[in-house]
């Protein structure tokens, strides 16, 4: 038996130490010891080897545009949307495409090999849709890119948004998006959820809505999304992104809502970096941080994945395409500090996010796509603590990114010459 590639002595997230044999773009064998020839061998001794990072919520049409034409002075979601409205007429096909491709390079360097991006359809030119459809094709050899038709300015509030949503889906956009809390009234928001879910059901598509991204405890569009998912049989194919209003909701109402979300098999995608940055801006103290109720949802068996949302755009002035940063922030804000919870946070940005996106070809098992990340960490908790270096990224059987270990040289008399911050517990 011979392989194109063997990753030797890989430490898996569950603690097993194995060799992974790859042929073509597939994992061909996993064993404690593979005694076989290989065209290329990578020694992963002492290093965690994971399935790739996956981001189920991003805005690739806006990324890397920070400062164009100005920055968001108030730091609110609403000024971000207004600023994006100023930027939209200035967008060109080439600029959107180049920024998106640059971002995809960052993503690959971070072992982020699957991304679901919302794309604004409210510009009648559908320029961003066309640019990102081209990007999707170009990055397909190494990134799974899903596009969501996103009526940013409101399905009904923006005059051509509904027809543009349908046009975008006709052009090949994969998923139906929405933004019910940004419609003119609660009733319009409710109708938009029904309308969009029906469009998804008729076309056999998934749904992923920005839902209740507000501090308003009365924003309850998630209830309608759960209802429509149930009514139309969209179980497992629908996701609610953000759900920040749940942070502020009445506890009794939440006790009714959580079982409804579980019953509909809705996926939930909080975006911790952005939620805590944008929410609570109208508060004094105590100041709400807008994180939805993640541990409570997990107790109900609800599928929850961490999303990134933004990098250097009208809503967020930082970001590096690092899903470990996202999980690190998420576990702090959601107070998921037990070893089991921290491990689950790592799982959320790898396995669970892939499940939300329906990417069942990812994972570390024979027959799965050979997309792997070798980290400078011994286990998932250490990977989170260090936001560990991605030493090697393998996409569909090919090495696409490599980075040396980052030890620090010390110049202190009587101390070691170099240190690494890894620490075996
Ligand atoms: Fe978003």
Tab-separated table of N, CA, C and O and ligand atoms in Angstrom, residues 57-59 118 150 210 213 241-242 271 309-310, ligand 1:
chain	number	residue	atom	x	y	z
A	57	UNK	N	-20.914	32.202	9.054
A	57	UNK	CA	-21.562	33.528	8.914
A	57	UNK	C	-20.522	34.603	8.613
A	57	UNK	O	-19.751	34.995	9.487
A	58	UNK	N	-20.529	35.089	7.380
A	58	UNK	CA	-19.552	36.104	6.999
A	58	UNK	C	-20.154	37.038	5.945
A	58	UNK	O	-21.190	36.740	5.351
A	59	UNK	N	-19.491	38.185	5.767
A	59	UNK	CA	-19.895	39.157	4.724
A	59	UNK	C	-18.682	39.447	3.842
A	59	UNK	O	-17.935	40.394	4.092
A	118	UNK	N	-22.924	35.896	3.414
A	118	UNK	CA	-24.106	36.611	2.957
A	118	UNK	C	-23.636	37.607	1.899
A	118	UNK	O	-22.535	38.155	2.009
A	150	UNK	N	-28.858	38.038	0.485
A	150	UNK	CA	-29.144	38.801	1.708
A	150	UNK	C	-29.714	40.186	1.364
A	150	UNK	O	-28.987	41.056	0.889
A	210	UNK	N	-30.447	36.649	9.154
A	210	UNK	CA	-30.113	37.526	10.260
A	210	UNK	C	-31.417	37.690	11.037
A	210	UNK	O	-32.425	38.098	10.453
A	213	UNK	N	-31.262	40.804	15.396
A	213	UNK	CA	-29.953	41.369	15.740
A	213	UNK	C	-30.200	42.765	16.315
A	213	UNK	O	-29.996	43.780	15.651
A	241	UNK	N	-29.301	33.504	12.472
A	241	UNK	CA	-28.026	34.105	12.833
A	241	UNK	C	-28.239	35.247	13.822
A	241	UNK	O	-29.213	35.996	13.710
A	242	UNK	N	-27.351	35.377	14.753
A	242	UNK	CA	-27.288	36.440	15.764
A	242	UNK	C	-28.200	36.196	16.978
A	242	UNK	O	-27.732	35.948	18.061
A	271	UNK	N	-22.505	35.434	16.728
A	271	UNK	CA	-21.245	35.964	16.196
A	271	UNK	C	-20.593	36.819	17.277
A	271	UNK	O	-20.755	38.043	17.309
A	309	UNK	N	-18.709	36.761	11.097
A	309	UNK	CA	-19.491	37.906	10.640
A	309	UNK	C	-18.677	38.930	9.849
A	309	UNK	O	-18.985	39.200	8.698
A	310	UNK	N	-17.669	39.539	10.482
A	310	UNK	CA	-17.022	40.686	9.832
A	310	UNK	C	-15.515	40.687	10.054
A	310	UNK	O	-15.046	40.296	11.119
B	1	LIG	FE1	-24.102	39.302	9.496
